[in-house]
Structures are given as structure tokens and as C-alpha cells.
Amino acid sequence: MKRFFSLVVLLSAMTMAVQAQGVKFGVKGGLDIQDMKFDESVYKTENKLGWFAGPMLQFSLPIGGLGIDIAGLYNQKNYEINGESIKQQSILVPVNARLNLGIGDAAGIYVAAGPQFSFNVGDDEFKWKKDNVENTFQLKKSTFSVNLGAGIYFSSHLEIGFAYNVAVGSTADASWKSGVDAISDDTKPKSWHISAVYYF
């Protein structure tokens, strides 16, 4: 059901893009500030800084100010869990509906919201032992989340924005076991994205 919903959203975005009047191509990059929460205190994490970069398309619809933006972003995050370093590498595909409020392309603000699909392209499992306890941290192969964002554009070429990303499901499973006991925990991270886009 989740894959079917993802396919419907992507096909809808592509259909609207075909009907769009204006198309802008650019490059997007920025910082990813993530807070990953665990329910159990045995795992301790802090806010971690990552980065992302990749191509972006913006489509203007024939309704004043409305549009769609789609990007394909390489994203890298580094976590430290109980002294262990974990690197997450993924491809992000955000598909946002947006509303531009301003004086044409000269200057203005925008608001945007939409789904984001993430596909893991790095290691997906990390194991280590500490105090004779076996720990496992396993990343999901793909995840689904939602973006809510806003920003400003200075011309037809440059915009700066931020977005709050909320995971709909867990993005990783963490477990530890000692003897016959085993405890598992799901992680549902939230993150802030601060970005800049340059359109050619």
C-alpha cells in the first residue's frame, strides 16, 4: 500500500509537470540538522549535522503563483551512538507543491509542502559490542516523510529556504541483547533543512 501511494504521488506530480507552462532547472544544496530520538536511554544521540546537494526542477502551473518543485539530492549524515560512528548515505526525492508570493520573478516569498522519498545507498547495518552487550543499528532501505517549508527568492536565479521534515514511519531499527534478553526500538527522526538553490 505504501509503495502504491508513493507511485500515485510521483505520477500525479509528473502529470502536473507536463501541463506546466514554465520550467526552471537549478542546483540545490544545504545543511541537514537532524534530531534522532530513541525511546530507551541506553542509546544516546544528539543533534547531528549533515549535508545534501543535487539537481532541482521547478514547474510553474497556469494558476497564479502555484507550482511544483522536484529534486534528486545526495544526502549524507553522520551519527554517533554510544561512541560508535555511523554514516548514512541516501538519495532524497522531495516533491513539493509551492506557492510563490511576490512581484513576478524579481523578489518574494514562497511556501511549500509535499512528500519526500528517501533511498538508502550506503551501508544499512552496523554492529558492535560494548560491555558484552551486542548492539545492532539497521537502516531501512527506503523511507517516506513529509516536508513543510518556506523561503525567499531574490531573482529568477536565487532562492534560500528552510523545511521541516517529519518521518511518517521509522527510518531505522535499533536493538541490543544480553543473554536471552533482547530489546528493540524504532527511530523516527525529525530534521531541519536549510538550503540554497541557483537556477540557470
CSV table of C-alpha atoms in Angstrom, one decimal:
chain,number,residue,atom,x,y,z
A,1,MET,CA,0.0,0.0,0.0
A,2,LYS,CA,2.9,2.4,0.9
A,3,ARG,CA,4.6,1.7,-2.5
A,4,PHE,CA,1.3,2.2,-4.4
A,5,PHE,CA,0.7,5.5,-2.6
A,6,SER,CA,4.3,6.6,-3.5
A,7,LEU,CA,3.7,5.7,-7.1
A,8,VAL,CA,0.4,7.6,-7.3
A,9,VAL,CA,2.1,10.8,-5.8
A,10,LEU,CA,5.0,10.6,-8.3
A,11,LEU,CA,2.7,10.0,-11.3
A,12,SER,CA,0.5,12.9,-10.2
A,13,ALA,CA,3.5,15.2,-9.9
A,14,MET,CA,4.8,14.2,-13.4
A,15,THR,CA,1.3,14.7,-14.9
A,16,MET,CA,1.1,18.2,-13.5
A,17,ALA,CA,4.7,19.0,-14.6
A,18,VAL,CA,3.8,18.1,-18.2
A,19,GLN,CA,0.9,20.6,-18.0
A,20,ALA,CA,3.2,23.3,-16.6
A,21,GLN,CA,3.9,26.5,-18.5
A,22,GLY,CA,7.4,27.4,-17.2
A,23,VAL,CA,10.3,25.1,-16.3
A,24,LYS,CA,13.4,26.2,-14.3
A,25,PHE,CA,16.4,23.9,-13.8
A,26,GLY,CA,18.8,24.5,-11.0
A,27,VAL,CA,21.2,23.1,-8.4
A,28,LYS,CA,20.2,22.8,-4.7
A,29,GLY,CA,22.5,22.4,-1.7
A,30,GLY,CA,22.3,22.8,2.0
A,31,LEU,CA,22.5,21.5,5.6
A,32,ASP,CA,20.5,18.8,7.3
A,33,ILE,CA,20.2,19.2,11.1
A,34,GLN,CA,18.7,16.0,12.5
A,35,ASP,CA,17.4,15.0,15.9
A,36,MET,CA,17.1,11.2,16.2
A,37,LYS,CA,15.1,10.0,19.2
A,38,PHE,CA,15.2,6.7,20.9
A,39,ASP,CA,12.6,5.6,23.5
A,40,GLU,CA,15.3,3.8,25.5
A,41,SER,CA,18.1,5.7,27.4
A,42,VAL,CA,20.7,3.0,26.5
A,43,TYR,CA,21.1,4.8,23.1
A,44,LYS,CA,22.0,8.4,23.3
A,45,THR,CA,22.2,10.7,20.4
A,46,GLU,CA,22.4,14.5,19.9
A,47,ASN,CA,21.5,16.8,17.1
A,48,LYS,CA,23.7,15.9,14.1
A,49,LEU,CA,24.7,18.0,11.1
A,50,GLY,CA,24.6,16.5,7.6
A,51,TRP,CA,24.5,18.0,4.1
A,52,PHE,CA,22.8,17.4,0.7
A,53,ALA,CA,23.2,18.5,-2.9
A,54,GLY,CA,21.8,17.8,-6.3
A,55,PRO,CA,19.7,18.9,-9.3
A,56,MET,CA,16.2,20.5,-9.0
A,57,LEU,CA,13.4,21.4,-11.3
A,58,GLN,CA,10.7,23.9,-10.7
A,59,PHE,CA,7.5,23.9,-12.8
A,60,SER,CA,5.1,26.9,-12.9
A,61,LEU,CA,1.4,26.0,-13.3
A,62,PRO,CA,-1.1,28.1,-15.2
A,63,ILE,CA,-2.7,29.2,-11.9
A,64,GLY,CA,-1.1,32.4,-10.5
A,65,GLY,CA,1.8,31.7,-8.2
A,66,LEU,CA,1.3,27.9,-8.0
A,67,GLY,CA,4.0,25.4,-9.0
A,68,ILE,CA,5.8,22.2,-8.2
A,69,ASP,CA,9.4,21.5,-7.4
A,70,ILE,CA,11.2,18.2,-7.6
A,71,ALA,CA,14.7,17.4,-6.7
A,72,GLY,CA,17.2,14.5,-6.6
A,73,LEU,CA,19.6,15.0,-3.7
A,74,TYR,CA,22.5,13.1,-2.4
A,75,ASN,CA,22.3,13.3,1.4
A,76,GLN,CA,25.0,12.3,4.0
A,77,LYS,CA,24.5,12.3,7.7
A,78,ASN,CA,26.9,11.2,10.5
A,79,TYR,CA,25.7,9.9,13.8
A,80,GLU,CA,27.5,8.9,17.0
A,81,ILE,CA,25.6,6.4,19.1
A,82,ASN,CA,27.2,5.5,22.4
A,83,GLY,CA,30.6,6.3,21.0
A,84,GLU,CA,30.1,4.4,17.7
A,85,SER,CA,30.2,6.4,14.4
A,86,ILE,CA,27.5,5.7,11.8
A,87,LYS,CA,27.4,7.2,8.3
A,88,GLN,CA,24.1,7.3,6.5
A,89,GLN,CA,24.1,7.9,2.7
A,90,SER,CA,20.9,8.3,0.8
A,91,ILE,CA,19.1,9.8,-2.2
A,92,LEU,CA,16.3,12.1,-1.3
A,93,VAL,CA,13.5,12.8,-3.7
A,94,PRO,CA,11.3,15.7,-2.4
A,95,VAL,CA,8.1,16.5,-4.5
A,96,ASN,CA,6.6,19.8,-3.2
A,97,ALA,CA,3.6,21.9,-4.2
A,98,ARG,CA,4.6,25.5,-3.8
A,99,LEU,CA,3.0,29.0,-3.8
A,100,ASN,CA,5.2,32.0,-4.9
A,101,LEU,CA,4.1,35.3,-3.4
A,102,GLY,CA,5.9,38.3,-4.9
A,103,ILE,CA,6.5,40.6,-7.8
A,104,GLY,CA,7.0,38.2,-10.7
A,105,ASP,CA,10.5,36.7,-10.6
A,106,ALA,CA,12.0,39.9,-9.1
A,107,ALA,CA,11.6,39.1,-5.4
A,108,GLY,CA,9.2,37.5,-3.0
A,109,ILE,CA,8.5,34.6,-0.6
A,110,TYR,CA,7.3,31.1,-1.1
A,111,VAL,CA,5.7,28.3,0.9
A,112,ALA,CA,6.0,24.6,0.0
A,113,ALA,CA,4.8,21.2,1.2
A,114,GLY,CA,4.9,17.7,0.0
A,115,PRO,CA,6.1,14.1,0.3
A,116,GLN,CA,9.8,13.1,0.4
A,117,PHE,CA,11.1,9.7,-0.6
A,118,SER,CA,14.5,8.5,0.7
A,119,PHE,CA,16.5,5.6,-0.6
A,120,ASN,CA,19.5,4.2,1.3
A,121,VAL,CA,22.6,3.9,-0.9
A,122,GLY,CA,25.2,3.2,1.8
A,123,ASP,CA,25.7,0.6,4.5
A,124,ASP,CA,22.5,-0.4,6.1
A,125,GLU,CA,23.6,-2.3,9.2
A,126,PHE,CA,26.1,-1.5,11.9
A,127,LYS,CA,27.0,-3.9,14.7
A,128,TRP,CA,29.3,-3.5,17.7
A,129,LYS,CA,29.8,-4.9,21.3
A,130,LYS,CA,30.0,-2.8,24.4
A,131,ASP,CA,30.2,-4.2,27.9
A,132,ASN,CA,29.4,-7.7,26.5
A,133,VAL,CA,26.2,-6.4,25.0
A,134,GLU,CA,25.6,-6.8,21.3
A,135,ASN,CA,24.2,-3.7,19.6
A,136,THR,CA,22.7,-3.5,16.1
A,137,PHE,CA,21.6,-0.4,14.2
A,138,GLN,CA,19.9,-1.2,10.9
A,139,LEU,CA,18.7,1.5,8.4
A,140,LYS,CA,15.6,1.0,6.3
A,141,LYS,CA,16.2,0.6,2.6
A,142,SER,CA,13.6,3.3,1.8
A,143,THR,CA,11.6,5.7,3.9
A,144,PHE,CA,8.7,8.2,3.4
A,145,SER,CA,8.4,11.6,5.1
A,146,VAL,CA,6.7,14.9,4.7
A,147,ASN,CA,8.2,18.4,4.1
A,148,LEU,CA,6.8,21.7,5.3
A,149,GLY,CA,8.9,24.7,4.2
A,150,ALA,CA,9.1,28.4,3.2
A,151,GLY,CA,11.7,30.8,1.9
A,152,ILE,CA,12.6,33.8,-0.1
A,153,TYR,CA,13.7,34.4,-3.7
A,154,PHE,CA,15.8,37.3,-4.8
A,155,SER,CA,15.5,37.0,-8.5
A,156,SER,CA,14.7,34.3,-11.1
A,157,HIS,CA,18.0,32.7,-10.3
A,158,LEU,CA,18.4,32.5,-6.5
A,159,GLU,CA,16.3,31.4,-3.5
A,160,ILE,CA,17.0,30.5,0.1
A,161,GLY,CA,14.7,28.3,2.1
A,162,PHE,CA,14.2,26.1,5.1
A,163,ALA,CA,12.0,23.0,5.6
A,164,TYR,CA,10.9,20.9,8.5
A,165,ASN,CA,10.9,17.2,7.6
A,166,VAL,CA,8.9,14.6,9.6
A,167,ALA,CA,9.3,10.9,9.1
A,168,VAL,CA,6.0,9.1,8.6
A,169,GLY,CA,7.4,5.7,9.7
A,170,SER,CA,10.6,4.6,11.4
A,171,THR,CA,13.8,5.0,9.4
A,172,ALA,CA,15.9,2.6,11.4
A,173,ASP,CA,15.7,-0.3,13.9
A,174,ALA,CA,18.0,-0.4,16.9
A,175,SER,CA,18.4,-3.5,19.1
A,176,TRP,CA,20.6,-4.8,21.9
A,177,LYS,CA,20.7,-8.1,23.7
A,178,SER,CA,22.4,-9.6,26.7
A,179,GLY,CA,22.0,-13.3,27.3
A,180,VAL,CA,18.4,-14.3,26.5
A,181,ASP,CA,17.1,-10.7,26.7
A,182,ALA,CA,16.5,-8.7,23.6
A,183,ILE,CA,15.1,-5.2,23.3
A,184,SER,CA,14.2,-3.3,20.1
A,185,ASP,CA,13.5,0.3,19.4
A,186,ASP,CA,12.3,2.2,16.3
A,187,THR,CA,13.7,5.6,15.4
A,188,LYS,CA,11.6,8.4,14.0
A,189,PRO,CA,13.9,11.3,13.3
A,190,LYS,CA,12.8,14.9,12.6
A,191,SER,CA,15.1,17.3,10.8
A,192,TRP,CA,15.5,20.9,9.6
A,193,HIS,CA,16.8,21.5,6.1
A,194,ILE,CA,18.4,24.9,5.3
A,195,SER,CA,19.1,25.3,1.6
A,196,ALA,CA,20.0,27.5,-1.3
A,197,VAL,CA,19.0,27.0,-5.0
A,198,TYR,CA,20.6,28.5,-8.0
A,199,TYR,CA,18.5,28.3,-11.2
A,200,PHE,CA,20.3,28.6,-14.6
